[in-house]
XYZ file of C-alpha atoms in Angstrom:
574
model
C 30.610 8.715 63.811
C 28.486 11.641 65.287
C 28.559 12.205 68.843
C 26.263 13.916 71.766
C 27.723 16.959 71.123
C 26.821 17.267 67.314
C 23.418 16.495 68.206
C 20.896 19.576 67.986
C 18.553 19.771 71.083
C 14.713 20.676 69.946
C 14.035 21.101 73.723
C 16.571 20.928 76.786
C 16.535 21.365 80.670
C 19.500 20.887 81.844
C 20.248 20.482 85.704
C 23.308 21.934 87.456
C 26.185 19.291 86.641
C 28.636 17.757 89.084
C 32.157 19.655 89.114
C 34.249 17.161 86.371
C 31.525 15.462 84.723
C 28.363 16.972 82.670
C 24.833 15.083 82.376
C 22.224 15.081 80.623
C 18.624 15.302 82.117
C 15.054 15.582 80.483
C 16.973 16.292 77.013
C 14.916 15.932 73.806
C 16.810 15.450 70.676
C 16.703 15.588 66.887
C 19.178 12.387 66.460
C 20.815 12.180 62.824
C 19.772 9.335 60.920
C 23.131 7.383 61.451
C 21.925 7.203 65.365
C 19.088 5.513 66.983
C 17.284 6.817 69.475
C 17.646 4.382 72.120
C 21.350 5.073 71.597
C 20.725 8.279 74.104
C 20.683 7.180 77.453
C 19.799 10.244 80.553
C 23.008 10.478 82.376
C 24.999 10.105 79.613
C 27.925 11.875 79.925
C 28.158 14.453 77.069
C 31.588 14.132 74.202
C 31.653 10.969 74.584
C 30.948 9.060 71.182
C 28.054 6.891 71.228
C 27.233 4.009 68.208
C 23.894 2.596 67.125
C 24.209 -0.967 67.529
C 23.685 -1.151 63.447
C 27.110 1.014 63.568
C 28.532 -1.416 65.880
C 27.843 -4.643 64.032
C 28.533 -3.104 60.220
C 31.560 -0.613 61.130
C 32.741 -0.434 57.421
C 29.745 0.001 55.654
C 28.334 2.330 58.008
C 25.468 0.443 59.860
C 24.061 -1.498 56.366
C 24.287 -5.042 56.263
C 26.900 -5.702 53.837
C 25.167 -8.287 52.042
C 22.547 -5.491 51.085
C 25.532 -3.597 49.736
C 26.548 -7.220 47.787
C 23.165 -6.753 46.059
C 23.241 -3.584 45.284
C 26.481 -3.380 43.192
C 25.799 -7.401 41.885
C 23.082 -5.655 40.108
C 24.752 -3.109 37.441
C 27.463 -5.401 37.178
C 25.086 -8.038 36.131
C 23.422 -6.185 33.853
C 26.502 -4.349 31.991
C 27.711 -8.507 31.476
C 24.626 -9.265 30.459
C 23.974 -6.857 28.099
C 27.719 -6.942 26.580
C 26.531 -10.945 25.880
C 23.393 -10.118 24.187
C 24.008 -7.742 22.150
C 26.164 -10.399 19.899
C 23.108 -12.535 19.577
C 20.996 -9.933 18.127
C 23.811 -8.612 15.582
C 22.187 -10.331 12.918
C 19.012 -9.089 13.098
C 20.136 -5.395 13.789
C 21.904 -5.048 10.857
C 18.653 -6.561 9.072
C 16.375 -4.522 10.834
C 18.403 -1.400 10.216
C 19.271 -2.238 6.892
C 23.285 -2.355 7.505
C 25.458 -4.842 6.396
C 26.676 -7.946 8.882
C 30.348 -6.352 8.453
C 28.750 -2.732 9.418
C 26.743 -4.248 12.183
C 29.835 -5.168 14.308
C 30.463 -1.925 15.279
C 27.860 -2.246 17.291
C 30.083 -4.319 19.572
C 33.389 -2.497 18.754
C 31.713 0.765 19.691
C 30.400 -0.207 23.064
C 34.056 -2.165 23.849
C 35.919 1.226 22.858
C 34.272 3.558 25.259
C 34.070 0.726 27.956
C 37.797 0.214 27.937
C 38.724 3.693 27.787
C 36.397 4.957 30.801
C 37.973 1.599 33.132
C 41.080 2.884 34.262
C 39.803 6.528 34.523
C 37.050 5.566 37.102
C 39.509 5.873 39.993
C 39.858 9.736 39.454
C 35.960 10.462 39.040
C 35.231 8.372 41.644
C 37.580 10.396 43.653
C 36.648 13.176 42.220
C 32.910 13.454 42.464
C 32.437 10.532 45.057
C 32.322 6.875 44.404
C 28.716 6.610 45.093
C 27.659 9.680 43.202
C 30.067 8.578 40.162
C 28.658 5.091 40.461
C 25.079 6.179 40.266
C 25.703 8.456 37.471
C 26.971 5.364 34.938
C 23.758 3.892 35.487
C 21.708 6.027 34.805
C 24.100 6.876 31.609
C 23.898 3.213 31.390
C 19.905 2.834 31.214
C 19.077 5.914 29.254
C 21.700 4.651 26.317
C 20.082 1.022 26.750
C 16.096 2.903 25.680
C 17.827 4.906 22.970
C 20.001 1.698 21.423
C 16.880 0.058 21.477
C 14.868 2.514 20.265
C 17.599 3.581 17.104
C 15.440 4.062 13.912
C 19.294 3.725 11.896
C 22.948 2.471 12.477
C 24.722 5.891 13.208
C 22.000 6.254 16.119
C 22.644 2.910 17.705
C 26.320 3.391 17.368
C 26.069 6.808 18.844
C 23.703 5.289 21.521
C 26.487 1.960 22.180
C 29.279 4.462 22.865
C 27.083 6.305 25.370
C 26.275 2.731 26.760
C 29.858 1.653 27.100
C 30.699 4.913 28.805
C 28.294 4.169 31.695
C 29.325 0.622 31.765
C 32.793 0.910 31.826
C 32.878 2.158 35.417
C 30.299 -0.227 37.134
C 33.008 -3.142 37.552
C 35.601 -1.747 38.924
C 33.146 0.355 41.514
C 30.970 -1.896 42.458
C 34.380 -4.735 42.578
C 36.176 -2.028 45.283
C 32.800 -1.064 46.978
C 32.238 -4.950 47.777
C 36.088 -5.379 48.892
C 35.593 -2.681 51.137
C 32.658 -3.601 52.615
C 33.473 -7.046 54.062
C 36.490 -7.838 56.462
C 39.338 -9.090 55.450
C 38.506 -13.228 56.667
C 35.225 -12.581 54.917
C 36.029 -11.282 51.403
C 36.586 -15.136 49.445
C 32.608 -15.260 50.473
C 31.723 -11.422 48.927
C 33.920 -12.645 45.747
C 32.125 -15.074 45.467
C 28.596 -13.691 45.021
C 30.221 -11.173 42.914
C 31.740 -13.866 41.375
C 28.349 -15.547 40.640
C 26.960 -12.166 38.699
C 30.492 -11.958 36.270
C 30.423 -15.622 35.218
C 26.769 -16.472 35.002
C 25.613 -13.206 33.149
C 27.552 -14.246 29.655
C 26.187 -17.671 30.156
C 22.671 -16.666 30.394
C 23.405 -13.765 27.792
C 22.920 -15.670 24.913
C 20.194 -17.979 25.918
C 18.136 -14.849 26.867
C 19.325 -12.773 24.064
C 18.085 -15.749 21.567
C 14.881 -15.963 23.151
C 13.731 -12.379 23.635
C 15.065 -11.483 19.997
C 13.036 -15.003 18.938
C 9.647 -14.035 20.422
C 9.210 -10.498 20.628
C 12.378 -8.054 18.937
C 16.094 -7.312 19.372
C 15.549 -4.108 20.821
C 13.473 -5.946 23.868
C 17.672 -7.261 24.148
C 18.005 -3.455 25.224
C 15.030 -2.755 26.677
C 15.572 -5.050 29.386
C 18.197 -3.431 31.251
C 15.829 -0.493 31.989
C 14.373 -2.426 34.657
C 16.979 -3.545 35.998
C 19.089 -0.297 36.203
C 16.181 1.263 37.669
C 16.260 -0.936 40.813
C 20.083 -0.872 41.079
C 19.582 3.200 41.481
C 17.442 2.695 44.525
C 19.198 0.435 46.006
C 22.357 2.342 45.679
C 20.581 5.180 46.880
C 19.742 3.730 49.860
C 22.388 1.084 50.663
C 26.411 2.266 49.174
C 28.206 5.646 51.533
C 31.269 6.931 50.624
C 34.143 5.911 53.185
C 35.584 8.622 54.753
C 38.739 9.446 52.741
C 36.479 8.873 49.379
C 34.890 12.157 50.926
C 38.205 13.387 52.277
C 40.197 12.595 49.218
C 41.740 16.080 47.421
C 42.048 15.018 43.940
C 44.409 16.906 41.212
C 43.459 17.823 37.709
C 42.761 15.607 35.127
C 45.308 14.408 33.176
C 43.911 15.111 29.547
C 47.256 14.179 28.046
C 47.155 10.467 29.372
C 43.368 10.235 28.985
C 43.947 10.955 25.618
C 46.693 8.448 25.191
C 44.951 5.919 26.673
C 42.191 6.848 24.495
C 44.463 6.107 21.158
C 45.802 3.023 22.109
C 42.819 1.697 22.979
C 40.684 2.349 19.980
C 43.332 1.563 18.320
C 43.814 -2.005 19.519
C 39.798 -2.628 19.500
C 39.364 -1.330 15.779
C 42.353 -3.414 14.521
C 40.977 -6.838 16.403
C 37.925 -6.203 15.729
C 38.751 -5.425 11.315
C 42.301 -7.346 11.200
C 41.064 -10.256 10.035
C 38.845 -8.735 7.200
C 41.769 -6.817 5.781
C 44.215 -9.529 5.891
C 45.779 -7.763 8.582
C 48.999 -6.276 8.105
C 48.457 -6.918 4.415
C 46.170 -3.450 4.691
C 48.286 -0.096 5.059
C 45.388 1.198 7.427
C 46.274 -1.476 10.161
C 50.147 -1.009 9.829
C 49.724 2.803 10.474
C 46.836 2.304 13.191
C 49.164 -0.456 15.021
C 52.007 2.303 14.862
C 49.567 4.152 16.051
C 48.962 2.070 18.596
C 52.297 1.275 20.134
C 53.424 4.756 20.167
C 50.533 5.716 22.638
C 50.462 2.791 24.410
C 54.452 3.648 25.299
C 53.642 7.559 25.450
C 50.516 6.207 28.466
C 52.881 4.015 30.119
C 55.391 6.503 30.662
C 52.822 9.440 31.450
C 51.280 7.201 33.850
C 54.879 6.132 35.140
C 56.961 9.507 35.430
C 53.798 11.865 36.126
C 53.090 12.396 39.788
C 49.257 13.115 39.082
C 48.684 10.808 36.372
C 45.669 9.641 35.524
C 46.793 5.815 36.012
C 49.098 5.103 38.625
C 51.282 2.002 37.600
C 52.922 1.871 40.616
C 50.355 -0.314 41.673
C 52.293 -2.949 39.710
C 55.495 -3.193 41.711
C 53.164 -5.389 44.038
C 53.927 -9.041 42.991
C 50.730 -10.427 44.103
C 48.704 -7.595 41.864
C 51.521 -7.790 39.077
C 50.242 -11.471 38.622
C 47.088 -11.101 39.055
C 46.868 -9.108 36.315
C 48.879 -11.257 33.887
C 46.811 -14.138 34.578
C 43.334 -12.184 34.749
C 44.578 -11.517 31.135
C 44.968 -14.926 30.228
C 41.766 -15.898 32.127
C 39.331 -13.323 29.952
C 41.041 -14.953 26.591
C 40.020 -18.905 28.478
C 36.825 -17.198 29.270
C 35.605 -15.409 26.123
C 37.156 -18.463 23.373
C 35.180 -20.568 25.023
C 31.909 -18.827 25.308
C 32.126 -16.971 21.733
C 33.644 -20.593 20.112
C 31.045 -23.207 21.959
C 28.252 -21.627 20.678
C 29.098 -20.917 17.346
C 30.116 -24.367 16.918
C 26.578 -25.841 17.496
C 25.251 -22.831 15.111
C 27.414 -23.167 12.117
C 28.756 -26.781 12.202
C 25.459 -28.525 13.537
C 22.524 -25.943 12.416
C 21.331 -24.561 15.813
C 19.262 -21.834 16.017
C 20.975 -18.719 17.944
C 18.404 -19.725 21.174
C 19.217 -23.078 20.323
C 22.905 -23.192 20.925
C 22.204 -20.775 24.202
C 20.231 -23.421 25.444
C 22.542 -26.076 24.989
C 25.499 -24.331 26.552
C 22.907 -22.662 29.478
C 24.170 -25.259 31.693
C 27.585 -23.530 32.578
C 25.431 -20.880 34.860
C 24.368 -24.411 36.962
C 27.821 -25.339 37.120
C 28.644 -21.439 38.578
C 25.874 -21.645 40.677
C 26.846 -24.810 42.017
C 30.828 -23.641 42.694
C 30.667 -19.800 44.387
C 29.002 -21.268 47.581
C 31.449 -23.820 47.778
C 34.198 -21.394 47.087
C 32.774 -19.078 49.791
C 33.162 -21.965 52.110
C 36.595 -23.052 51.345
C 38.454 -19.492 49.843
C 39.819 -19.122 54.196
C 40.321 -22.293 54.488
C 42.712 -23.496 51.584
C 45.424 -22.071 50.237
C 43.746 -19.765 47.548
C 47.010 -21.044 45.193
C 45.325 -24.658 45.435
C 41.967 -23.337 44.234
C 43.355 -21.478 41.321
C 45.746 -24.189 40.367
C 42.150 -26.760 40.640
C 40.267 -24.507 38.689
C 42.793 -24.144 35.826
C 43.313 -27.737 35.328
C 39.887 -28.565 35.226
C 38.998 -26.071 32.889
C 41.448 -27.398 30.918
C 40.165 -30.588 30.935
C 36.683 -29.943 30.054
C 38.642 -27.626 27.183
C 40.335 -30.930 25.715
C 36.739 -32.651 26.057
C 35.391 -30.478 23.765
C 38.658 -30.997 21.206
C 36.587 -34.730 21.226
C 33.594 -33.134 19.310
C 32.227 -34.377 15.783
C 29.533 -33.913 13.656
C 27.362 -36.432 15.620
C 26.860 -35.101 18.890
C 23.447 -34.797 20.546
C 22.022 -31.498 22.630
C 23.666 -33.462 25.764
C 26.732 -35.113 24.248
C 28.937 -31.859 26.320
C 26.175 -31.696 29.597
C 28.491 -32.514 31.880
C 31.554 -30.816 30.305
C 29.643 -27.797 30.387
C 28.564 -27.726 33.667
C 32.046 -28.167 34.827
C 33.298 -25.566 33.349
C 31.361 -23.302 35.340
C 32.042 -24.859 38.130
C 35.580 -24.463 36.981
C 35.759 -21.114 36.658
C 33.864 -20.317 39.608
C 37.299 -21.630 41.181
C 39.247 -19.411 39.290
C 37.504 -16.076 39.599
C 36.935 -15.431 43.274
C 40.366 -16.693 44.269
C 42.679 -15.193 41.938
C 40.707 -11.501 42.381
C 40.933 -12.485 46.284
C 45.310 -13.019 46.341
C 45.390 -10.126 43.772
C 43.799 -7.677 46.116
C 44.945 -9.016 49.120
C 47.621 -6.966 49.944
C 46.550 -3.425 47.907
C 45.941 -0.301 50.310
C 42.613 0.447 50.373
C 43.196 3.908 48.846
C 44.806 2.190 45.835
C 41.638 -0.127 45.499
C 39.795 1.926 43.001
C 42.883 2.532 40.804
C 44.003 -1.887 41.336
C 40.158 -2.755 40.123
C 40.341 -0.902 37.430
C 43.877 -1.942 35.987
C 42.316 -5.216 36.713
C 38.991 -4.988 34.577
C 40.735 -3.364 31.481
C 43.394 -6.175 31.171
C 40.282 -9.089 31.678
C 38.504 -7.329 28.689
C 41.465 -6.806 26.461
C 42.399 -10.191 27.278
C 39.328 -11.550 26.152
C 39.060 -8.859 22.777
C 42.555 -9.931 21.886
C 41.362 -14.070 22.999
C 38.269 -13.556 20.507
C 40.577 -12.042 17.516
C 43.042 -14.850 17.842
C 40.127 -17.739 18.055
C 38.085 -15.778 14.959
C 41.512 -15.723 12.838
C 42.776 -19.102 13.455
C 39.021 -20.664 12.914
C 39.138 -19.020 9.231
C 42.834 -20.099 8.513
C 42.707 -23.499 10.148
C 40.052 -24.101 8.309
C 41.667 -23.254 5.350
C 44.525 -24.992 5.798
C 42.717 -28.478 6.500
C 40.674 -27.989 3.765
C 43.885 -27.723 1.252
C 45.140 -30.962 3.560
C 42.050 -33.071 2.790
C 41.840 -31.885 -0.654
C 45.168 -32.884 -1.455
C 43.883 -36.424 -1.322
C 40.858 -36.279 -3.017
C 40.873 -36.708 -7.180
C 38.171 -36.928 -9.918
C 40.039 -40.079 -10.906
C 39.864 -41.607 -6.991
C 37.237 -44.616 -7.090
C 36.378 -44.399 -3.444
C 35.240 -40.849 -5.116
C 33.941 -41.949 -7.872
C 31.572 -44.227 -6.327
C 29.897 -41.852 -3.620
C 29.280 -39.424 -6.564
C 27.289 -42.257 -8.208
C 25.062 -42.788 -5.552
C 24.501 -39.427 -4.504
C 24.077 -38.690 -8.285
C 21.559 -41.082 -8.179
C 19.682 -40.164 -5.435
C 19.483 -37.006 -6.615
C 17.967 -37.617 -10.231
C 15.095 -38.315 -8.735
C 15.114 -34.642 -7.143
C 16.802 -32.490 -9.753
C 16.953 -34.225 -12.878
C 19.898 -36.180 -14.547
C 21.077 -33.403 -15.995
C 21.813 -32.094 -12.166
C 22.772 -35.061 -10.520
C 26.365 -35.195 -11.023
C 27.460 -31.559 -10.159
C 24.903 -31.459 -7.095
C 26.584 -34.518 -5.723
C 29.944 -32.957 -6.130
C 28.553 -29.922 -4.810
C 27.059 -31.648 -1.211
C 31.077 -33.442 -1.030
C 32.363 -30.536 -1.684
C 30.136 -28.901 1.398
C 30.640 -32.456 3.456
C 34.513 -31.129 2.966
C 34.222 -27.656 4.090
C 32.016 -29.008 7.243
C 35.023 -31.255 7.890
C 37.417 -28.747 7.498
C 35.612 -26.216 10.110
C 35.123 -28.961 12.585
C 39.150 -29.901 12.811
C 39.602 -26.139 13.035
C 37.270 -26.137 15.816
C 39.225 -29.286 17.452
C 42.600 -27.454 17.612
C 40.965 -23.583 18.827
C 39.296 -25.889 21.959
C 42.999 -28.028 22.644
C 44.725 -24.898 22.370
C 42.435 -22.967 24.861
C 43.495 -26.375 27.336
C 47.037 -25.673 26.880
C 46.661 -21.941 27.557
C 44.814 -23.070 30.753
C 47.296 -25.744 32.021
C 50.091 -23.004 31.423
C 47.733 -20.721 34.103
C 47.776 -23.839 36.348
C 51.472 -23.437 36.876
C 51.870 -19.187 36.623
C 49.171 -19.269 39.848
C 52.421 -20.300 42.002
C 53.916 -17.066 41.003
C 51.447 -15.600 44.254
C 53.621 -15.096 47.011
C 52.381 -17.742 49.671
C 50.022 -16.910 52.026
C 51.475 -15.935 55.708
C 48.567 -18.097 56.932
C 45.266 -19.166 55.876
C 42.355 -16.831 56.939
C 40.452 -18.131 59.990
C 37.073 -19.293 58.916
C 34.029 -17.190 59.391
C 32.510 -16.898 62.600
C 29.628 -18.920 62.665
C 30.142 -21.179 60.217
C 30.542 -25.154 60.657
C-alpha cells in the first residue's frame, strides 16, 4: 500500500517542521490511482501509511468490491462450460456441414478435452510465471479468437486445429478464476463466493444444450461458436479493470519449466481421452492400438507421478495431497464429475433416441435443472457458515441419488413433465454438493498452494466425468445388448401371443403396403418395439447405478476431517 513518501509532489512549500515530527503544508500532489485524494490530510505527518477507504473496506482485492471480481471471473468460466456443452449438440450437423463422418466428427470434442486437460495442472506455473491476471487474460483471448475460427472452419482439420487452440485457452480459466474468487473473499465469506461460482459451473451445461439446440435450429452451428465472442470480449474488460495480482503472485520467483513432466502429463492424458473417447468402437482391448496406447498410458501416468513427486521444481506439486481434507476432495470431485456428466449426457439422449425429441427438444425438457441451481446457491450461501459443510454434502448426495433412482422409473410413456420435478431437484441437488465440497477441500490449503490445489482439482472433475461418459456410453450399448438376447430368448415364430400381434399388425398394414408386405413389416415394427425395449432397460440400470455411485459419495463426505467450529455467519445478515 503506497505511502506519503512514494507520492511525487507537482508543487510543494514546505514550512520549517517541528524538531521530531515533519508536516506537510500547502502540498499539491500527483496521488497514484490506488489513493484518493481526500486520503491526504495537511498536517499529516509524512511515512506514515495512509489507505483509501476503498483499501480499507476491500483489503484483499485491493480496494474492488469483491463481488465485481465474482463477475468478472463467473464470466469465462461460464462461457468455457457453456461452450464445452454445446458443442455436443451441434456434432451432428458439423460433420454434415463439413462433410465428415459422425465417427470423425467426435474429435471435435476429444480435441478440445485433450488440450483442456493437459493445460489444467500447468496453469499454476504460468500463472506464476507471467502473472495470474496477465495469464488469465491471455486464455481468453486464445479462448475467443479459436471460438471465430472453429466457427468459421471451411473443413474438419481446421476446426480440429481451431478446438485444440480453444481447449488451450479454456483449460486455464477454472482453476484461475476458482483461486482468484477464493482469494478474494474472507475466509467466513467464501461458502457465499462458491456459491455464485457455483451457479456459473452447474447451470452452464444445463443451459448448453437447450441453447446449443436452438441457435443450431434457427440460424447455424457455427452461431454455437460465435457466441462466445461476445461474451469473452466483456470478460477482458472487466478483468482489465477489476482482477490485481496479490503481492507474492508479483513477488513469486518461479523455476524453469519442467518439459519432462509437461510432456508426461501430456501422454497420459491424450492417451486416456483418445482411448475413452474410441474404446468402445474398437471393442476395446480387443484392438492392439488401445492395448499399446493404455501401456502407453500407465507408463506416463507413473513416470508424471513420480516426476511430480521426487522433483523439487516439478511442474505439479503432489504434495498438495498429503492434506486429508484436499486428498478427499479430490476423490470425491472425481466421483461427482462422473454423477454430473452421466446424468446430463444420459437424460437427454434418452428423450432423443428412445422417445423422438428433437436435440432443442430434449434441452428444453431437461432446462429445468438450471431453476433448480438457481433456486439452491442462495440458499447454500446462506447456510455453507452455518452448518456443518459435511451435512450439506451428505444432503446433496442423497438427494441426487434419489432423483437418480426416479429416473430408473422411466418408460416409454412419459410426457415433457413426467421428470419436472425430478429435474429441478437435481439442480438443486447439486447446488448442495458443489459449493460445499470445493469449500472443506480448500479450506485448509495455503494460499500459495491455491493455484496448484484448483488445478489438481479441475483435471480430476473432468477426467471423472470423460471416464463417467465412457462407462455410461459402453454399458448403454452392451446392456442393451444383453436385454435384447434376454427378451429374445422368449420370443418364437411358433409363440401364439406372437402369432397373433403379427396378424393384426399384418393386417393393418395391407392396407399400407400391400399383402405381399404385411407380414415381414409387422415383424419388422416387433422387432424395432424389441430393440426400443431393450434400450429403455439399459437406460433403467445406467440411471440406478448413477444412485448407487451417489449414495456411496453420501458416506465418503465423512472422510472430511470435522470442522473445529462452524464459521460465524456474515456480518449483516439475518
Amino acid at each position: 500500500m503506497p505511502s506519503v513518501t512514494q507520492c511525487e509532489p507537482a508543487h510543494t512549500a514546505l514550512r520549517r517542521p517541528r524538531l521530531g515530527t515533519l508536516y506537510v503544508k500547502e502540498v499539491s500532489w500527483v496521488v497514484p490511482p490506488a489513493m484518493t485524494t481526500s486520503a491526504l490530510q495537511p498536517d499529516q505527518p509524512l511515512g506514515r501509511t495512509i489507505v483509501s477507504p476503498a483499501l480499507q473496506r476491500y483489503p484483499l482485492t485491493q480496494g474492488v468490491n469483491p463481488w465485481l471480481v465474482t463477475v468478472s471471473v463467473m464470466l469465462p468460466t461460464f462461457m468455457e462450460v457453456l461452450d464445452t456443452a454445446i458443442a455436443s449438440v451441434a456434432l451432428p450437423y458439423i460433420a454434415g456441414s463439413l462433410s465428415a463422418s459422425n465417427s470423425e466428427a467426435t474429435w471435435v470434442l476429444t480435441s478440445y478435452l485433450v488440450a483442456n486437460a493437459v493445460i489444467l495442472p500447468a496453469s499454476n506455473w504460468f500463472a506464476r510465471r507471467f502473472g495470474r491476471k496477465n495469464f488469465l487474460l491471455f486464455c481468453v483471448v486464445v479462448f475467443t479468437i479459436a471460438s471465430f475460427f472453429c466457427g468459421a472452419a471451411p473443413s474438419l482439420a481446421v476446426i480440429l486445429l481451431a478446438r485444440v487452440l480453444q481447449g488451450a485457452g479454456g483449460g486455464a480459466l477454472q482453476p484461475l478464476s476458482q483461486s482468484i474468487l477464493l482469494e478474494s473473499f474472507p475466509l467466513e465469506k467464501r461458502s457465499q463466493a462458491m456459491a455464485a461460482y457455483g451457479l456459473g459451473i452447474v447451470v452452464a451445461p444445463v443451459l448448453g444444450p437447450t441453447l446449443g439446440g436452438w441457435l443450431t435450429d434457427t440460424f447455424s452451428w457455427r452461431y454455437a461458436f460465435y457466441i462466445n465472442i461476445p461474451v469473452g470480449i466483456l470478460a477482458v474488460i472487466m478483468i482489465s479493470r477489476f482482477i490485481h495480482d496479490p503481492p507474492y503472485i508479483k513477488n513469486a520467483k518461479v523455476g524453469p519449466f519442467d518439459n519432462i513432466g509437461f510432456g508426461l502429463l501430456m501422454v497420459w492424458t491424450g492417451c486416456l481421452q483418445i482411448v475413452l473417447d474410441k474404446g468402445q468402437e474398437d471393442d476395446w482391448f480387443g484392438a492392439v492400438w488401445v492395448r499399446w496406447a493404455v501401456a502407453a498410458l500407465i507408463f506416463s501416468f507413473i513416470g508424471w507421478v513420480w516426476r511430480s513427486w521426487f522433483h523439487h521444481r516439478g511442474l505439479v506439486d503432489l504434495h498438495i495431497l498429503k492434506d486429508r481434507n484436499f486428498r478427499t476432495g479430490c476423490f470425491l470431485i472425481a466421483l461427482l464429475g462422473m454423477c454430473i456428466y452421466i446424468t446430463i449426457a444420459i437424460l437427454p439422449l434418452y428423450y432423443q433416441e428412445i422417445l423422438g425429441y428433437t436435440a432443442f427438444s430434449a434441452g428444453l425438457v431437461v432446462g429445468p435443472r438450471g431453476v433448480g441451481s438457481f433456486i439452491g446457491s442462495p440458499i447454500i450461501g446462506f447456510l455453507g457458515s452455518r452448518i456443518d459443510p459435511r451435512k450439506l454434502l451428505s444432503v446433496g448426495f442423497i438427494g441426487f441419488g434419489i432423483c437418480s433412482l426416479i429416473f430408473g422409473t422411466v418408460n416409454l410413456s412419459i410426457g415433457p413433465t413426467t421428470l419436472l420435478w425430478p429435474i429441478v431437484l437435481t439442480g438443486f441437488a447439486l447446488s448442495f454438493v458443489f459449493v460445499p465440497l470445493a469449500t472443506m477441500t480448500t479450506s485448509t490449503v495455503p494460499r500459495e498452494e491455491m493455484g496448484n490445489a484448483t488445478g489438481l482439482f479441475n483435471m480430476l472433475r473432468n477426467i471423472g466425468g470423460s471416464i463417467g461418459i465412457a462407462m455410461a456410453s459402453t454399458a448403454l450399448i452392451r446392456r442393451a445388448a444383453f436385454y435384447q438376447t434376454e427378451i429374445g430368448a422368449h420370443l418364437s415364430p411358433s409363440d401364439p401371443a406372437l402369432q397373433h400381434r403379427a396378424t393384426m399388425i399384418g393386417g393393418y398394414l395391407s392396407h399400407q403396403l400391400g399383402r405381399g408386405a404385411a407380414r415381414p413389416g409387422a415383424f419388422g415394427l416387433m422387432y424395432g418395439e424389441l430393440m426400443q425395449q431393450s434400450a429403455l432397460r439399459a437406460y433403467v440400470d445406467i440411471f440406478r447405478w448413477t444412485a448407487l455411485l451417489a449414495f456411496f459419495c453420501a458416506g465418503a463426505v465423512w472422510l472430511f476431517k470435522k470442522p473445529a467450529k462452524h464459521l460465524a455467519p456474515p456480518p449483516g445478515a439475518h
